[in-house]
């Protein structure tokens, strides 16, 4: 089982320098960020597939949701629920 740290205070997040974040949403144990370019990055607890990476793996590092890129979809908005992530494209 992967260890995912849960932080009670804000922490710095490493994203590639060319990315500018336009929106962020937090679920109970996961987070999602939308870039100005319309890409979605997610991280945290992924037991129910809420990170959108096609698996149930948790991740401490922000990862781009490749399925949306592959389909040519531009993310406009994201809202995280307790164990879900809703994306408007």
CSV table of N, CA and C in Angstrom, one decimal:
chain,number,residue,atom,x,y,z
A,1,UNK,N,0.8,-1.2,0.0
A,1,UNK,CA,0.0,0.0,0.0
A,1,UNK,C,0.9,1.2,0.0
A,2,UNK,N,0.6,2.2,-0.9
A,2,UNK,CA,1.3,3.4,-1.0
A,2,UNK,C,1.0,4.3,0.2
A,3,UNK,N,2.0,5.0,0.7
A,3,UNK,CA,1.9,5.9,1.8
A,3,UNK,C,1.6,7.3,1.2
A,4,UNK,N,0.5,7.9,1.5
A,4,UNK,CA,0.2,9.3,1.1
A,4,UNK,C,0.2,10.2,2.3
A,5,UNK,N,1.0,11.2,2.2
A,5,UNK,CA,1.1,12.1,3.4
A,5,UNK,C,-0.2,13.0,3.4
A,6,UNK,N,-0.7,13.2,4.5
A,6,UNK,CA,-1.8,14.2,4.7
A,6,UNK,C,-1.3,15.4,5.4
A,7,UNK,N,-1.5,16.5,4.8
A,7,UNK,CA,-0.9,17.7,5.4
A,7,UNK,C,-2.0,18.6,5.9
A,8,UNK,N,-1.8,19.1,7.1
A,8,UNK,CA,-2.8,20.0,7.7
A,8,UNK,C,-2.6,21.4,7.3
A,9,UNK,N,-1.4,21.7,6.8
A,9,UNK,CA,-1.1,23.1,6.4
A,9,UNK,C,-0.7,23.1,4.9
A,10,UNK,N,-0.8,24.3,4.3
A,10,UNK,CA,-0.4,24.4,2.9
A,10,UNK,C,1.1,23.9,2.7
A,11,UNK,N,1.3,23.3,1.5
A,11,UNK,CA,2.7,22.9,1.2
A,11,UNK,C,3.0,23.3,-0.2
A,12,UNK,N,4.3,23.6,-0.5
A,12,UNK,CA,4.7,24.0,-1.9
A,12,UNK,C,4.5,22.8,-2.8
A,13,UNK,N,4.0,23.1,-4.0
A,13,UNK,CA,3.8,22.0,-5.0
A,13,UNK,C,4.7,22.3,-6.2
A,14,UNK,N,5.4,21.3,-6.6
A,14,UNK,CA,6.3,21.4,-7.8
A,14,UNK,C,5.5,21.0,-9.0
A,15,UNK,N,5.3,22.0,-9.9
A,15,UNK,CA,4.8,21.8,-11.2
A,15,UNK,C,5.9,22.4,-12.2
A,16,UNK,N,5.8,21.9,-13.5
A,16,UNK,CA,6.8,22.5,-14.4
A,16,UNK,C,6.6,24.0,-14.5
A,17,UNK,N,7.7,24.8,-14.6
A,17,UNK,CA,7.7,26.2,-14.5
A,17,UNK,C,6.8,26.9,-15.5
A,18,UNK,N,6.6,26.3,-16.7
A,18,UNK,CA,5.8,27.0,-17.7
A,18,UNK,C,4.3,26.9,-17.4
A,19,UNK,N,3.9,26.2,-16.4
A,19,UNK,CA,2.5,26.0,-16.1
A,19,UNK,C,2.0,27.1,-15.2
A,20,UNK,N,0.8,27.7,-15.5
A,20,UNK,CA,0.2,28.6,-14.6
A,20,UNK,C,-1.2,28.0,-14.2
A,21,UNK,N,-1.4,27.9,-12.9
A,21,UNK,CA,-2.6,27.3,-12.4
A,21,UNK,C,-3.7,28.4,-12.3
A,22,UNK,N,-4.9,28.1,-12.9
A,22,UNK,CA,-6.0,29.0,-12.9
A,22,UNK,C,-7.1,28.6,-11.9
A,23,UNK,N,-7.2,27.3,-11.4
A,23,UNK,CA,-8.2,26.9,-10.5
A,23,UNK,C,-7.7,25.7,-9.7
A,24,UNK,N,-8.1,25.6,-8.5
A,24,UNK,CA,-7.8,24.4,-7.6
A,24,UNK,C,-9.0,24.0,-6.9
A,25,UNK,N,-9.2,22.7,-6.7
A,25,UNK,CA,-10.3,22.2,-5.8
A,25,UNK,C,-9.7,21.1,-5.0
A,26,UNK,N,-10.2,21.0,-3.8
A,26,UNK,CA,-9.8,19.9,-2.8
A,26,UNK,C,-10.9,19.0,-2.4
A,27,UNK,N,-10.7,17.7,-2.5
A,27,UNK,CA,-11.6,16.7,-1.9
A,27,UNK,C,-11.2,16.4,-0.5
A,28,UNK,N,-11.7,15.3,0.0
A,28,UNK,CA,-11.4,15.0,1.4
A,28,UNK,C,-9.9,14.5,1.5
A,29,UNK,N,-9.4,13.9,0.5
A,29,UNK,CA,-8.0,13.4,0.5
A,29,UNK,C,-7.3,13.6,-0.8
A,30,UNK,N,-7.8,14.3,-1.7
A,30,UNK,CA,-7.2,14.6,-3.0
A,30,UNK,C,-7.4,16.0,-3.5
A,31,UNK,N,-6.6,16.4,-4.4
A,31,UNK,CA,-6.6,17.8,-4.9
A,31,UNK,C,-6.5,17.8,-6.4
A,32,UNK,N,-7.1,18.7,-7.1
A,32,UNK,CA,-7.0,18.9,-8.6
A,32,UNK,C,-6.7,20.3,-8.9
A,33,UNK,N,-5.9,20.5,-9.9
A,33,UNK,CA,-5.6,21.9,-10.4
A,33,UNK,C,-5.8,22.0,-11.9
A,34,UNK,N,-6.3,23.1,-12.4
A,34,UNK,CA,-6.5,23.3,-13.8
A,34,UNK,C,-5.5,24.4,-14.2
A,35,UNK,N,-4.8,24.2,-15.3
A,35,UNK,CA,-3.8,25.1,-15.8
A,35,UNK,C,-4.5,26.1,-16.7
A,36,UNK,N,-3.9,27.2,-17.0
A,36,UNK,CA,-4.4,28.2,-18.0
A,36,UNK,C,-4.5,27.6,-19.4
A,37,UNK,N,-3.7,26.6,-19.6
A,37,UNK,CA,-3.7,25.9,-20.9
A,37,UNK,C,-4.8,24.8,-21.0
A,38,UNK,N,-5.6,24.7,-19.9
A,38,UNK,CA,-6.7,23.7,-19.9
A,38,UNK,C,-6.4,22.3,-19.6
A,39,UNK,N,-5.2,22.1,-18.9
A,39,UNK,CA,-4.8,20.7,-18.5
A,39,UNK,C,-5.2,20.5,-17.1
A,40,UNK,N,-5.5,19.3,-16.7
A,40,UNK,CA,-5.9,18.9,-15.3
A,40,UNK,C,-4.7,18.1,-14.7
A,41,UNK,N,-4.3,18.5,-13.5
A,41,UNK,CA,-3.3,17.8,-12.7
A,41,UNK,C,-4.0,17.4,-11.4
A,42,UNK,N,-3.8,16.1,-11.0
A,42,UNK,CA,-4.4,15.6,-9.7
A,42,UNK,C,-3.4,14.9,-8.9
A,43,UNK,N,-3.6,14.9,-7.6
A,43,UNK,CA,-2.7,14.1,-6.7
A,43,UNK,C,-3.5,13.9,-5.4
A,44,UNK,N,-3.0,12.9,-4.6
A,44,UNK,CA,-3.6,12.6,-3.3
A,44,UNK,C,-4.0,11.1,-3.3
A,45,UNK,N,-5.0,10.8,-2.6
A,45,UNK,CA,-5.6,9.5,-2.4
A,45,UNK,C,-6.4,9.1,-3.6
A,46,UNK,N,-6.1,8.0,-4.2
A,46,UNK,CA,-6.8,7.6,-5.5
A,46,UNK,C,-7.6,6.3,-5.4
A,47,UNK,N,-7.9,5.8,-4.2
A,47,UNK,CA,-8.6,4.5,-4.1
A,47,UNK,C,-9.8,4.3,-4.9
A,48,UNK,N,-10.6,5.3,-5.2
A,48,UNK,CA,-11.8,5.2,-6.0
A,48,UNK,C,-11.7,5.7,-7.4
A,49,UNK,N,-10.4,5.9,-7.9
A,49,UNK,CA,-10.2,6.4,-9.3
A,49,UNK,C,-10.4,7.8,-9.4
A,50,UNK,N,-10.6,8.6,-8.3
A,50,UNK,CA,-10.9,10.0,-8.4
A,50,UNK,C,-9.8,10.9,-9.0
A,51,UNK,N,-8.6,10.3,-9.1
A,51,UNK,CA,-7.5,11.1,-9.7
A,51,UNK,C,-7.6,11.1,-11.2
A,52,UNK,N,-8.3,10.2,-11.8
A,52,UNK,CA,-8.6,10.2,-13.2
A,52,UNK,C,-7.4,9.6,-14.1
A,53,UNK,N,-6.6,8.9,-13.4
A,53,UNK,CA,-5.4,8.3,-14.2
A,53,UNK,C,-5.7,6.9,-14.7
A,54,UNK,N,-6.9,6.4,-14.6
A,54,UNK,CA,-7.3,5.1,-15.1
A,54,UNK,C,-6.9,4.0,-14.1
A,55,UNK,N,-6.6,4.3,-12.9
A,55,UNK,CA,-6.3,3.3,-11.9
A,55,UNK,C,-6.7,3.7,-10.5
A,56,UNK,N,-6.4,2.9,-9.5
A,56,UNK,CA,-6.8,3.3,-8.1
A,56,UNK,C,-5.6,3.6,-7.3
A,57,UNK,N,-4.5,4.1,-7.9
A,57,UNK,CA,-3.3,4.3,-7.3
A,57,UNK,C,-3.2,5.8,-6.7
A,58,UNK,N,-2.7,5.9,-5.5
A,58,UNK,CA,-2.5,7.2,-4.9
A,58,UNK,C,-1.2,7.8,-5.3
A,59,UNK,N,-1.1,9.1,-5.2
A,59,UNK,CA,0.1,9.8,-5.7
A,59,UNK,C,0.3,11.1,-4.9
A,60,UNK,N,1.5,11.2,-4.4
A,60,UNK,CA,1.9,12.5,-3.7
A,60,UNK,C,2.3,13.6,-4.6
A,61,UNK,N,2.6,13.3,-5.8
A,61,UNK,CA,3.1,14.3,-6.8
A,61,UNK,C,2.0,14.6,-7.8
A,62,UNK,N,1.8,15.9,-8.2
A,62,UNK,CA,0.8,16.2,-9.2
A,62,UNK,C,1.1,15.5,-10.5
A,63,UNK,N,0.1,14.9,-11.1
A,63,UNK,CA,0.3,14.3,-12.4
A,63,UNK,C,-0.8,14.7,-13.3
A,64,UNK,N,-0.4,15.0,-14.6
A,64,UNK,CA,-1.4,15.4,-15.6
A,64,UNK,C,-2.3,14.3,-15.9
A,65,UNK,N,-3.6,14.5,-16.1
A,65,UNK,CA,-4.6,13.5,-16.5
A,65,UNK,C,-4.5,13.4,-18.0
A,66,UNK,N,-3.8,12.3,-18.4
A,66,UNK,CA,-3.5,12.1,-19.8
A,66,UNK,C,-4.7,11.8,-20.7
A,67,UNK,N,-5.7,11.2,-20.2
A,67,UNK,CA,-6.9,10.8,-21.0
A,67,UNK,C,-7.5,12.1,-21.6
A,68,UNK,N,-7.6,13.1,-20.8
A,68,UNK,CA,-8.2,14.4,-21.3
A,68,UNK,C,-7.4,15.0,-22.4
A,69,UNK,N,-6.1,14.9,-22.3
A,69,UNK,CA,-5.1,15.4,-23.3
A,69,UNK,C,-5.3,14.6,-24.6
A,70,UNK,N,-5.3,13.2,-24.4
A,70,UNK,CA,-5.4,12.3,-25.6
A,70,UNK,C,-6.7,12.5,-26.4
A,71,UNK,N,-7.8,12.9,-25.7
A,71,UNK,CA,-9.1,13.2,-26.3
A,71,UNK,C,-9.2,14.6,-26.8
A,72,UNK,N,-8.2,15.4,-26.6
A,72,UNK,CA,-8.2,16.8,-27.1
A,72,UNK,C,-9.1,17.7,-26.3
A,73,UNK,N,-9.4,17.4,-25.1
A,73,UNK,CA,-10.3,18.1,-24.3
A,73,UNK,C,-9.6,19.2,-23.5
A,74,UNK,N,-10.2,20.4,-23.4
A,74,UNK,CA,-9.6,21.5,-22.6
A,74,UNK,C,-10.5,21.6,-21.4
A,75,UNK,N,-9.9,21.6,-20.2
A,75,UNK,CA,-10.6,21.7,-18.9
A,75,UNK,C,-10.9,23.1,-18.6
A,76,UNK,N,-12.1,23.4,-18.3
A,76,UNK,CA,-12.6,24.7,-18.0
A,76,UNK,C,-12.7,24.9,-16.4
A,77,UNK,N,-13.2,23.8,-15.8
A,77,UNK,CA,-13.5,23.9,-14.4
A,77,UNK,C,-13.4,22.5,-13.7
A,78,UNK,N,-13.0,22.5,-12.4
A,78,UNK,CA,-12.9,21.3,-11.7
A,78,UNK,C,-13.5,21.5,-10.3
A,79,UNK,N,-14.2,20.4,-9.8
A,79,UNK,CA,-14.8,20.4,-8.5
A,79,UNK,C,-14.6,19.1,-7.9
A,80,UNK,N,-13.9,19.0,-6.8
A,80,UNK,CA,-13.6,17.7,-6.1
A,80,UNK,C,-14.7,17.5,-5.0
A,81,UNK,N,-15.2,16.3,-4.9
A,81,UNK,CA,-16.1,15.9,-3.9
A,81,UNK,C,-15.3,15.0,-2.9
A,82,UNK,N,-16.0,14.4,-1.9
A,82,UNK,CA,-15.3,13.6,-1.0
A,82,UNK,C,-14.4,12.5,-1.6
A,83,UNK,N,-15.0,11.7,-2.6
A,83,UNK,CA,-14.3,10.7,-3.3
A,83,UNK,C,-14.5,10.7,-4.8
A,84,UNK,N,-14.7,11.9,-5.3
A,84,UNK,CA,-15.0,12.1,-6.7
A,84,UNK,C,-14.3,13.4,-7.2
A,85,UNK,N,-14.2,13.5,-8.5
A,85,UNK,CA,-13.7,14.7,-9.2
A,85,UNK,C,-14.6,15.0,-10.4
A,86,UNK,N,-15.2,16.1,-10.5
A,86,UNK,CA,-16.0,16.5,-11.6
A,86,UNK,C,-15.3,17.6,-12.4
A,87,UNK,N,-15.3,17.3,-13.7
A,87,UNK,CA,-14.5,18.2,-14.6
A,87,UNK,C,-15.5,18.7,-15.7
A,88,UNK,N,-15.4,20.0,-16.0
A,88,UNK,CA,-16.2,20.6,-17.1
A,88,UNK,C,-15.2,20.9,-18.2
A,89,UNK,N,-15.4,20.3,-19.4
A,89,UNK,CA,-14.5,20.5,-20.5
A,89,UNK,C,-15.2,21.3,-21.6
